Coordinates of C-alpha atoms and ligand atoms in Angstrom, one line a residue:
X90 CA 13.7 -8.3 -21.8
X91 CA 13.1 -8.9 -25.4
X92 CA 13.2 -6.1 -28.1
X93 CA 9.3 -5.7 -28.3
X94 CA 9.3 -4.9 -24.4
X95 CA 12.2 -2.5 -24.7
X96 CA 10.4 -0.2 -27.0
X97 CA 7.4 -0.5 -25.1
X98 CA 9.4 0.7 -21.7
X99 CA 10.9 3.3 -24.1
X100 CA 7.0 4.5 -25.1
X101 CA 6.3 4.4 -21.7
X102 CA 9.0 6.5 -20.3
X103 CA 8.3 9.0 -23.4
X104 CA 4.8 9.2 -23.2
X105 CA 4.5 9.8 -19.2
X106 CA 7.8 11.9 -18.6
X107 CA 8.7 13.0 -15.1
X108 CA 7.0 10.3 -13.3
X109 CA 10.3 8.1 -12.6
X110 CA 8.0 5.5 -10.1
X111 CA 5.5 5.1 -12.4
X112 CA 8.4 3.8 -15.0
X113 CA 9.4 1.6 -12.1
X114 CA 6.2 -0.1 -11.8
X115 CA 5.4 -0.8 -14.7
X116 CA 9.1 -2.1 -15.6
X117 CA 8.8 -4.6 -12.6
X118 CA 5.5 -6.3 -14.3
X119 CA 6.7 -6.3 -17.8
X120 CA 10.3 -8.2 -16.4
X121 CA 7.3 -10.9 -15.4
X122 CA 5.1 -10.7 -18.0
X123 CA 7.9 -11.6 -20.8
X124 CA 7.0 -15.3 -19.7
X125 CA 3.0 -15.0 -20.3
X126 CA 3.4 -12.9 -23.8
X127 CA 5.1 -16.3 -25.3
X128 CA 2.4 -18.6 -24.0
X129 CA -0.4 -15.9 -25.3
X130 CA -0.1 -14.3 -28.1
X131 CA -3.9 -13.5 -27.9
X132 CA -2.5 -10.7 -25.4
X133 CA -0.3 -9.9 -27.7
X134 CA -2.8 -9.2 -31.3
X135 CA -5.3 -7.4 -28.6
X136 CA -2.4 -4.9 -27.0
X137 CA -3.6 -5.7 -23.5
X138 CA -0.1 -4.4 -22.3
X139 CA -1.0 -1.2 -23.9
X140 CA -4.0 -1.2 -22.5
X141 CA -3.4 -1.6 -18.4
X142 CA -0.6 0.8 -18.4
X143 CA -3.4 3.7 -19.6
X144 CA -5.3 5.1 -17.0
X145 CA -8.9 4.6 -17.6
X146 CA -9.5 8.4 -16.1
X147 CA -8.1 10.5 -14.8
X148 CA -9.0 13.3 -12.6
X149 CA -7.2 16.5 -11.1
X150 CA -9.1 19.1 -9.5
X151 CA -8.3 22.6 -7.3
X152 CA -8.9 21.9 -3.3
X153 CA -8.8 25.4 -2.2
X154 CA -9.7 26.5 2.1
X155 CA -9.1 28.3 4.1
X156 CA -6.3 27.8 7.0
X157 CA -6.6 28.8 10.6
X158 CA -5.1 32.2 10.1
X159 CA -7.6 32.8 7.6
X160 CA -5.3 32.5 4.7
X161 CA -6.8 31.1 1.7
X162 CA -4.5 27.8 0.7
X163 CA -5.0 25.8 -2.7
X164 CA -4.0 22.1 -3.4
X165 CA -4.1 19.9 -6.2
X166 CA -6.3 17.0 -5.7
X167 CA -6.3 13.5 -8.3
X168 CA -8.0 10.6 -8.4
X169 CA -6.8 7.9 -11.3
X170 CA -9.0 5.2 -12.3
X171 CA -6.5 2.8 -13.4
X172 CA -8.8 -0.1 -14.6
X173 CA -12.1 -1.7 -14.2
X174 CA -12.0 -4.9 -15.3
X175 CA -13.1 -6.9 -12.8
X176 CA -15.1 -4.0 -10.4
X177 CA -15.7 -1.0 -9.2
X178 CA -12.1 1.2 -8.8
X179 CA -10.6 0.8 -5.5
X180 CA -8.1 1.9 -3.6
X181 CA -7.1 4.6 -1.3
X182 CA -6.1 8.1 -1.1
X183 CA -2.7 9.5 0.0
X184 CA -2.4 13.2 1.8
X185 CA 1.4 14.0 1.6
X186 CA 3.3 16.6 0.0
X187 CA 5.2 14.0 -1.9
X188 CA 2.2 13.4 -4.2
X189 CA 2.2 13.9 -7.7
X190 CA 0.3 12.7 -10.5
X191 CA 3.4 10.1 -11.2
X192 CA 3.2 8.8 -7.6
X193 CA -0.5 8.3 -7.8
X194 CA -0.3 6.1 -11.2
X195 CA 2.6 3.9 -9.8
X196 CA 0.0 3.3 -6.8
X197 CA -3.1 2.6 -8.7
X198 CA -0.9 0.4 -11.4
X199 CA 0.1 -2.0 -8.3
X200 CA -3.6 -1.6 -7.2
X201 CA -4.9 -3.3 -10.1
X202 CA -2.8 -6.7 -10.1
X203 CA -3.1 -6.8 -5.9
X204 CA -6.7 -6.3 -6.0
X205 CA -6.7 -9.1 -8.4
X206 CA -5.1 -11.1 -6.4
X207 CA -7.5 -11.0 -3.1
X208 CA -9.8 -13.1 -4.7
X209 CA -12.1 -10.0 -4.6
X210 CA -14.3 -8.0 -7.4
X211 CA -12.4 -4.8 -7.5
X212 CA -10.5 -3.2 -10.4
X213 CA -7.8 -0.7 -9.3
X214 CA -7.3 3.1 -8.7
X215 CA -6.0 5.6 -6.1
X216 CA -6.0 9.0 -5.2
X217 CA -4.9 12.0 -3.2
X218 CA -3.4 15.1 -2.7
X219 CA 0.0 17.2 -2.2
X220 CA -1.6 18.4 1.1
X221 CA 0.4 17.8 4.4
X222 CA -1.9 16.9 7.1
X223 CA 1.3 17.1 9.8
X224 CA 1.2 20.2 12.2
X225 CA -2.3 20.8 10.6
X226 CA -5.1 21.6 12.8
X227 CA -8.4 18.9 13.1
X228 CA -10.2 22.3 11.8
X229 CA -7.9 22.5 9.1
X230 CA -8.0 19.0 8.1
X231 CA -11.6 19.0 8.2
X232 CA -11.8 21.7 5.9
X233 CA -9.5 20.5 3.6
X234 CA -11.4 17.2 3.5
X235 CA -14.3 18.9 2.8
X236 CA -13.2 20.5 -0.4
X237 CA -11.6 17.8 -1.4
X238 CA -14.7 15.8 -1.3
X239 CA -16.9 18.2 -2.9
X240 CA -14.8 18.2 -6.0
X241 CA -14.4 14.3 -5.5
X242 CA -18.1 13.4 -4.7
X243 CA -19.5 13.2 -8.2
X244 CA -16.9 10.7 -9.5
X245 CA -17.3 7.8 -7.0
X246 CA -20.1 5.8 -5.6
X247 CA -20.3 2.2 -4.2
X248 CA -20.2 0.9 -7.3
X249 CA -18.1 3.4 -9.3
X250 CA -14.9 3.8 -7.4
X251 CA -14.7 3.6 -3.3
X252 CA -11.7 5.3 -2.2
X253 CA -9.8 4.1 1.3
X254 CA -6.9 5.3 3.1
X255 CA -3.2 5.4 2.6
X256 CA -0.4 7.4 4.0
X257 CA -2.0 10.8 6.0
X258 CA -5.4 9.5 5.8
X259 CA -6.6 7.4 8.8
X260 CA -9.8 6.9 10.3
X261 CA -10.6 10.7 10.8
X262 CA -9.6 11.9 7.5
X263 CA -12.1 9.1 6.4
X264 CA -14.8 10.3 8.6
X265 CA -14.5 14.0 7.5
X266 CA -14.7 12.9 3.3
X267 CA -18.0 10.3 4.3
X268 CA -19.7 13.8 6.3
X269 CA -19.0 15.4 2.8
X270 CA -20.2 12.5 0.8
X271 CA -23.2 12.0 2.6
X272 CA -24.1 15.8 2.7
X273 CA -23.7 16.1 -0.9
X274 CA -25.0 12.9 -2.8
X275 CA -27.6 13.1 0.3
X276 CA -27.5 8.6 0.5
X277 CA -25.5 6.6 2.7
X278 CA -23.7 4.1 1.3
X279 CA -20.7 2.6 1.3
X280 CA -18.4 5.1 -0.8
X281 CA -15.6 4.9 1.1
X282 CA -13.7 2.0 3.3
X283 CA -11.6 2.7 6.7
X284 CA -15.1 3.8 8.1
X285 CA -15.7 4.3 12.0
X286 CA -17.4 0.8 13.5
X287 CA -20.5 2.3 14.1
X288 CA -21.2 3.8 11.4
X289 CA -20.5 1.2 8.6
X290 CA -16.9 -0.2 9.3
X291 CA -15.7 -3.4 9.5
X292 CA -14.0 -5.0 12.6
X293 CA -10.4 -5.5 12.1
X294 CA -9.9 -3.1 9.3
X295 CA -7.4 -1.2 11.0
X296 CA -5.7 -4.0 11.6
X297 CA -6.0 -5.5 8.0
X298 CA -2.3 -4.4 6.2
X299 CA -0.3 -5.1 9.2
X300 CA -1.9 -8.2 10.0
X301 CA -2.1 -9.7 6.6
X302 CA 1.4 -8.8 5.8
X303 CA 2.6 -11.0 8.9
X304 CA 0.8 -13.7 7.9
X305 CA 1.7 -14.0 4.5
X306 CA 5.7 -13.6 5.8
X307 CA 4.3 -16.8 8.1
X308 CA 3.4 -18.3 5.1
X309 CA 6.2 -18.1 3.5
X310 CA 8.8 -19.0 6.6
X311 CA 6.2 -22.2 6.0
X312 CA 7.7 -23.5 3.0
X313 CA 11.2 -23.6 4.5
X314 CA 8.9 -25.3 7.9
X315 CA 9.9 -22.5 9.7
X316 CA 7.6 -19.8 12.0
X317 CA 8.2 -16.4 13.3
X318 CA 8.7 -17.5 16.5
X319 CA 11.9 -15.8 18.4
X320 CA 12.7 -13.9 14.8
X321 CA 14.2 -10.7 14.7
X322 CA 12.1 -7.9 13.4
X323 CA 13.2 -4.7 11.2
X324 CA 9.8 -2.7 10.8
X325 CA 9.9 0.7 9.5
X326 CA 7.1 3.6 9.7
X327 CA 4.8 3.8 12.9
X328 CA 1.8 4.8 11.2
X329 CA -1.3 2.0 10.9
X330 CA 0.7 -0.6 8.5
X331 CA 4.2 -0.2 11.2
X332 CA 1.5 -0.6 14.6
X333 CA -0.8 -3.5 13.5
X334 CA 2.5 -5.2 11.6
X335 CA 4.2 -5.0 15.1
X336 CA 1.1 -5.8 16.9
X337 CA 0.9 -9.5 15.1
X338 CA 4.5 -10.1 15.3
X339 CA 4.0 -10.0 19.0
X340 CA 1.3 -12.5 19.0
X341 CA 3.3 -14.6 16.8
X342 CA 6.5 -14.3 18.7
X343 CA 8.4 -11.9 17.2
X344 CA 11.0 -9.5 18.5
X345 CA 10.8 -6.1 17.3
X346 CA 13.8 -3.8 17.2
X347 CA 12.9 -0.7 15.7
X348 CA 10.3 1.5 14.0
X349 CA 10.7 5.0 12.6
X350 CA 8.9 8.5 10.8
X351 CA 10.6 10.4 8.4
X352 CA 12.7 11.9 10.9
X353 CA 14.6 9.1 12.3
X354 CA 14.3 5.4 13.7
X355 CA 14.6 4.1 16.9
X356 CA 16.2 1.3 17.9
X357 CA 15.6 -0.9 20.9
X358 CA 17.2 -4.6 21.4
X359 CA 15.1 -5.6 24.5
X360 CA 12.1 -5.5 21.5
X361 CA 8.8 -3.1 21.3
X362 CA 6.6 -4.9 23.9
X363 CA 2.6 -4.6 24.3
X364 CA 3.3 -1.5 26.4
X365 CA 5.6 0.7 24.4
X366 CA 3.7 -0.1 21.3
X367 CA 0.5 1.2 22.9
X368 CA 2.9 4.1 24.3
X369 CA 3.5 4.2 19.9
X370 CA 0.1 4.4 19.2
X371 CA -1.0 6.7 21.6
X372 CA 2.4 9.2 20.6
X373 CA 1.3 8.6 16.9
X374 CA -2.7 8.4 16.6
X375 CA -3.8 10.8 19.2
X376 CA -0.9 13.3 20.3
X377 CA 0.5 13.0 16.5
X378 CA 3.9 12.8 17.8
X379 CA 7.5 11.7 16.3
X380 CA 8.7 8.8 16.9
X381 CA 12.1 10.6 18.8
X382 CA 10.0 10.5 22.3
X383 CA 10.1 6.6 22.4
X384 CA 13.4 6.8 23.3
X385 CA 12.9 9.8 25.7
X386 CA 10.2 7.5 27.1
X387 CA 12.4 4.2 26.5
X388 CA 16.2 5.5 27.3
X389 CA 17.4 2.1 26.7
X390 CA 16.3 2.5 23.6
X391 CA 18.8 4.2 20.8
X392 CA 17.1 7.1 18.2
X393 CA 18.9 8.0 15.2
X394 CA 17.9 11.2 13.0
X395 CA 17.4 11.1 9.0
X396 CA 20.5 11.9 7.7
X397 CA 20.7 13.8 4.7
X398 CA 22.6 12.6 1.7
X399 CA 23.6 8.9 3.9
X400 CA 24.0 6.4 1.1
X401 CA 22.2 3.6 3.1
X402 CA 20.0 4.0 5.9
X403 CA 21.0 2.8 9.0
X404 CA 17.6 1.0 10.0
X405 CA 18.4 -2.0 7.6
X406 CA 22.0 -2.6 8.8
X407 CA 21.0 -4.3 12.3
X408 CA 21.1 -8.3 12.3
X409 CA 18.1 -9.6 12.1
X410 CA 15.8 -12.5 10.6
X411 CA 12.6 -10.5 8.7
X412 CA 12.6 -7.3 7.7
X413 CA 9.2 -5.3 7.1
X414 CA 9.4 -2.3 5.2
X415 CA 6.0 -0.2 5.7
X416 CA 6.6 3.6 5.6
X417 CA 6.6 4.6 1.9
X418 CA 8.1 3.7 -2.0
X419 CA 12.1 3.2 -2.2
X420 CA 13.0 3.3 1.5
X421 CA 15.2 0.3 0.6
X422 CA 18.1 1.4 -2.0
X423 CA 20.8 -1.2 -3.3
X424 CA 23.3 -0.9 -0.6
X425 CA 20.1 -1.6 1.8
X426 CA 19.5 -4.6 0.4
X427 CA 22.7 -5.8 0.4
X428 CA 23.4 -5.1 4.3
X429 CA 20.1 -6.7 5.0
X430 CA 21.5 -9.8 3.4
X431 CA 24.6 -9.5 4.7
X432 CA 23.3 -9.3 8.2
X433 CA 21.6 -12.7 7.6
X434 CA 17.9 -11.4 6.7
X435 CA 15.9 -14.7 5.4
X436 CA 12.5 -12.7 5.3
X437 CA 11.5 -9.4 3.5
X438 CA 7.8 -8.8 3.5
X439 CA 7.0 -5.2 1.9
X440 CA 3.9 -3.7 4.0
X441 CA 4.5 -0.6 2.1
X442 CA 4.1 -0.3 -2.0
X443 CA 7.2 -0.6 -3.8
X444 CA 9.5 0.1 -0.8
X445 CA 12.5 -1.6 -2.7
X446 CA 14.4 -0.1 -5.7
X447 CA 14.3 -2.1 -8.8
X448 CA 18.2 -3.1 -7.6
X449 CA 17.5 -3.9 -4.4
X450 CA 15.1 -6.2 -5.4
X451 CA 17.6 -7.9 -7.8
X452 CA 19.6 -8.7 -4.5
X453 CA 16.8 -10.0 -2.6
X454 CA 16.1 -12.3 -5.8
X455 CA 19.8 -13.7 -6.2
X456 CA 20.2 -14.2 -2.7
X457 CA 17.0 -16.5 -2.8
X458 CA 15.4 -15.2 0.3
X459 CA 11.7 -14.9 0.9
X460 CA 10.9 -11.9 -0.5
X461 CA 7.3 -11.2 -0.5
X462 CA 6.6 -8.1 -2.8
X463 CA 3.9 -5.2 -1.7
X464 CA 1.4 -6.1 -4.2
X465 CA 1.2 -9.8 -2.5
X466 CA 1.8 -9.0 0.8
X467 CA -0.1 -6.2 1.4
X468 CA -2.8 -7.0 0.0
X469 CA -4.6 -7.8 3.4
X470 CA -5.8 -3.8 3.7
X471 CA -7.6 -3.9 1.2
X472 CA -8.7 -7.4 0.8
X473 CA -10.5 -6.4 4.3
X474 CA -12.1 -3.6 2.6
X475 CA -13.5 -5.9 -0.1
X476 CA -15.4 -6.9 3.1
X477 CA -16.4 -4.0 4.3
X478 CA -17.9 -3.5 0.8
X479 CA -19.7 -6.7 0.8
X480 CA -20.8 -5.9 4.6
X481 CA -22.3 -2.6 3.9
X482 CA -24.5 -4.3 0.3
X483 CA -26.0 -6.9 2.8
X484 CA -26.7 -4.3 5.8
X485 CA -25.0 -7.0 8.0
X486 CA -21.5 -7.0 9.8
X487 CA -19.5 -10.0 10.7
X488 CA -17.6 -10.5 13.7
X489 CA -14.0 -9.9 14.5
X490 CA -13.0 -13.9 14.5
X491 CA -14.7 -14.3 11.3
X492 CA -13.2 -11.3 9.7
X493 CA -10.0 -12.2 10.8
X494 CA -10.9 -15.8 9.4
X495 CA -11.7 -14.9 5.8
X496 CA -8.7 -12.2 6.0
X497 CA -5.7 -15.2 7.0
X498 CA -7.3 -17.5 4.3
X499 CA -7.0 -14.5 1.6
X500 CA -3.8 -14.2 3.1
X501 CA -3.1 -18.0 2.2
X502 CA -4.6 -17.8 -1.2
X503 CA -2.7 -15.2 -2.3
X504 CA 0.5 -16.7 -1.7
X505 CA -0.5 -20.3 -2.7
X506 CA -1.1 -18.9 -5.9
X507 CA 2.2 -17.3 -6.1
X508 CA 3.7 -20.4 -5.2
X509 CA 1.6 -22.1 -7.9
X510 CA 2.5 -19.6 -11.0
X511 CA 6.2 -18.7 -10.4
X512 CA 5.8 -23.0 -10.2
X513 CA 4.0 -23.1 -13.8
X514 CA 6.6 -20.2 -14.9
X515 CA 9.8 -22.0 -14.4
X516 CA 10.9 -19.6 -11.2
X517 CA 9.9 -21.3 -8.5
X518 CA 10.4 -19.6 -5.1
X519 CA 10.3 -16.2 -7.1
X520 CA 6.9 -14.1 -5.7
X521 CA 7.6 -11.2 -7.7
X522 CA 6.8 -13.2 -10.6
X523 CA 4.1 -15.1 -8.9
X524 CA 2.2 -12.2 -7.6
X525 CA 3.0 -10.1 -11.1
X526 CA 1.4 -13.0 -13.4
X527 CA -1.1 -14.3 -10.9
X528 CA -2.6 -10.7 -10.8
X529 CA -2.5 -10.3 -14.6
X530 CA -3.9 -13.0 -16.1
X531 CA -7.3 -12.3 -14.2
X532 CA -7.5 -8.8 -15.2
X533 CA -6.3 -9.4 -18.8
X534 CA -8.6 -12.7 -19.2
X535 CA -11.6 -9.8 -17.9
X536 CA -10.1 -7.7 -20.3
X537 CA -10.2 -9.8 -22.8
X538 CA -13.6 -11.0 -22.3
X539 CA -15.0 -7.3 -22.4
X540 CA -13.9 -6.5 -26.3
X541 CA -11.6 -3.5 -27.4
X542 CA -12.9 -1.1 -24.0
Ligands
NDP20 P1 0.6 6.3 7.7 O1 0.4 7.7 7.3 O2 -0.3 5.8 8.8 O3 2.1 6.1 8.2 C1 3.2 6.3 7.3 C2 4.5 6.1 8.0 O4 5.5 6.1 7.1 C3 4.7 7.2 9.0 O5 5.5 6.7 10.1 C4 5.5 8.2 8.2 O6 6.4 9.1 8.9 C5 6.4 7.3 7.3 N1 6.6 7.9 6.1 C6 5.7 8.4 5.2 N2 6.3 9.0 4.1 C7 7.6 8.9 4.4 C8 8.8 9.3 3.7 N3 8.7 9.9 2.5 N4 10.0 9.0 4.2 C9 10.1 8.4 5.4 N5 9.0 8.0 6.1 C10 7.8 8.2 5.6 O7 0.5 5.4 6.4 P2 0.2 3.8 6.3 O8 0.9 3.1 7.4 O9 -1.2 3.6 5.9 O10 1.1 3.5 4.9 C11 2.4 3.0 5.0 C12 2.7 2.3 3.7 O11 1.9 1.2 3.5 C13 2.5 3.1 2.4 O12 3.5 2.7 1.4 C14 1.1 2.7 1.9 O13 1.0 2.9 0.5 C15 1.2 1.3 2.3 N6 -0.1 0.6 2.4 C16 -1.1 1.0 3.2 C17 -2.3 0.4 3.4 C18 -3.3 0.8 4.3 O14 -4.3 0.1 4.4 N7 -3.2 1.9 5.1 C19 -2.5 -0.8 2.6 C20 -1.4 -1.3 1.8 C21 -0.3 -0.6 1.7 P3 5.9 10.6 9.1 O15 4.8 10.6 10.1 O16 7.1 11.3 9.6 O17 5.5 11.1 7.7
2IT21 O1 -2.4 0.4 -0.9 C1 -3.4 -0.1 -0.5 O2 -3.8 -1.2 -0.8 C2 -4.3 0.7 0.3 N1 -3.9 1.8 0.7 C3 -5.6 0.2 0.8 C4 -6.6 0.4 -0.3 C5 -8.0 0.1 0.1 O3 -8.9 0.4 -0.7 O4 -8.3 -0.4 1.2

């Protein structure tokens, strides 16, 4: 990195302190963008790097309710709009107690060059709240929505920011904030994506992340003519990104070995088939289960517990051919990465955001695998809510084949054009650059268009 971009990384670290993936983020794209700054020095004069690492707004709000005891219980709630360049803010909102205003700027920095790169009109935010949904009552969670909303309400709007979902907030976390919405701006419109199929969804949402991530990891087994067929799987999570990755890996041939929750992983060589992943979804969507009873269920198959302090988690060090992180950020240390290598990985497609530490991406790059970063490859969640956005403006909803059409060809858009700029760059075969510069220019040509803003 030249001098210029080490005191910018150094202003950045000052200026937002404590919020160590946020630094992360933004250090990834400025590696990339080293390449662009020589070819532009336009970006330069008008500090658009400056620029896109401020938040446009941000906002942090009390979510107080009360539990099911009748105690009253107070949570912070945030939404940053990171940049609106090319549309309305978008992105989704995270429940976990893990959230911080830090982990919510990482999200909605990588939201900006990923929308970007879907082809799509929207710019980039995200939001959420330190709230734990798990062990909560649908009472609870529906009072807690509910607040949260009517703090949240008067920021968005279907042309103003539409929020989604993300970790601990699924379909009926999305139903309880619309009720709210709609109650309060009395309209109904479509403010939020993830929505229920009858009342203003789109068919194969749900699926969308999973999906699309499996297809662009086709894509990119396609450059070396190779398919998924008979490959070994690693995914990790079982929440919606985990099912529907599994789900498609199925239809595609694929051999998944294990999933996990924050608890532990299990393990099973004969492969997840259709039954014990519907045994998966049922356990995790409706009896909000941990993943432990699959091999209570499954006694062939093996469950290991979180262990505390480990130095690399187990998970990554079976054999296997693709590997497709989707829990949460930095699930994939160093030593990770090197085992997955070393255990003859050829494919790492990141459902989740940033699942791999800065290192461990260095060791995917030297090794020359095909590693597909998150803000490529799973871009397909909300690329399918670009949809659902353009559904709900015309009043009309398309069917699931040609939903599923227009979300493979995204798919194959976004990596052709990380093909073609890590080509033009001089690092061919590198996607992190691809996706990193691909994503940039077309926010920072907007940006650039709009004046000093
Ligand atoms: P879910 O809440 O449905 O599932 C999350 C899964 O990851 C659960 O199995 C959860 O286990 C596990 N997990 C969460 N946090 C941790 C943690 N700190 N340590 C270990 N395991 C953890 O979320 P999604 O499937 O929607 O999201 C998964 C990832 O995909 C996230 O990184 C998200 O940002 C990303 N993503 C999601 C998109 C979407 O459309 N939903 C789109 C693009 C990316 P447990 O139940 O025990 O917490
Ligand atoms: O990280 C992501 O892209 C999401 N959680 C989905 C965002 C959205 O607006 O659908």
């Amino acid at each position: 990195m030249n001098d210029r971009l080490v005191r910018l990384m150094d202003d950045v670290k000052a200026r937002n302190p404590a919020q160590p993936e946020f630094h992360q983020a933004v250090e990834e794209v400025v590696d990339s963008l080293e390449l662009v700054l020589d070819r532009r020095p336009e970006y330069r004069s008008q500090r658009i790097l400056e620029r896109i690492i401020e938040p446009e707004r941000v906002i942090l709000f009390r979510v107080p309710w009360v539990d099911d005891q009748g105690d009253v219980r107070i949570n912070r709630g945030f939404r940053v709009e990171m940049n609106s360049a090319i549309g309305p803010y978008k992105g989704g909102l995270r429940f976990h107690p893990s959230v911080t205003l830090g982990i919510l700027k990482f999200l909605a920095f990588e939201q900006v060059f990923k929308n970007a790169l879907t082809t799509l009109p929207m710019g980039g935010g995200k939001g959420g709240s330190d709230f734990d949904p798990k062990g909560k009552s649908d009472g609870e969670v529906m009072r807690f929505c509910q607040s949260f909303m009517t703090e949240l309400y008067r920021h968005i709007g279907p042309n103003t920011d539409v929020p989604a979902g993300d970790i601990g907030v699924g379909g009926r976390e999305i139903g309880y904030l619309f009720g709210q919405y709609k109650r309060l701006a009395n309209e109904f419109t479509g403010v939020l994506t993830g929505k229920g199929l009858n009342w203003g969804g789109s068919l194969i949402r749900p699926e969308a992340t999973g999906c699309g991530t499996v297809y662009f990891a086709a894509e990119m087994l396609a450059t070396r003519g190779d398919t998924l067929d008979g490959k070994t799987c690693l995914v990790s999570g079982s929440g919606n990104v985990a099912q529907f990755t599994a789900e498609k890996l199925l239809d595609l041939g694929g051999r998944v070995v294990t999933l996990s929750d924050s608890s532990g992983y299990i393990y099973d060589e004969a492969g997840v088939d259709r039954e014990k992943l519907a045994f998966v979804m049922e356990l995790k969507n409706h009896r909000r289960g941990r993943i432990e009873e699959y091999a209570q269920e499954y006694p062939d198959a093996a469950y290991t517990p979180v262990e505390d302090g480990a130095d690399h988690n187990p998970l990554w060090n079976h054999a296997a051919d693709c590997a497709f992180p989707s829990a949460t950020q930095n699930e994939i240390n160093e030593q990770d990465a090197r085992n997955l290598v070393a255990n003859g990985v050829q494919v790492v497609a990141e459902g989740a955001n940033m699942p791999t530490v800065a290192g461990g991406v260095e060791v995917f790059l030297d090794a020359g695998i095909l590693y597909g970063p998150g803000k490529a490859a799973n871009a397909g969640g909300v690329a399918v809510s670009g949809l659902e956005m353009a559904q709900n403006s015309m009043r009309f909803s398309w069917s699931r084949e040609e939903v599923d059409r227009r979300l493979h060809g995204i798919m194959k858009d976004i990596h052709a054009t990380c093909v073609a700029v890590s080509d033009e760059f001089g690092t061919p075969g590198n996607y992190v650059n691809g996706a990193n510069i691909g994503g940039f220019i077309k926010v920072a040509d907007a940006m650039m268009d709009q004046g000093i803003v």
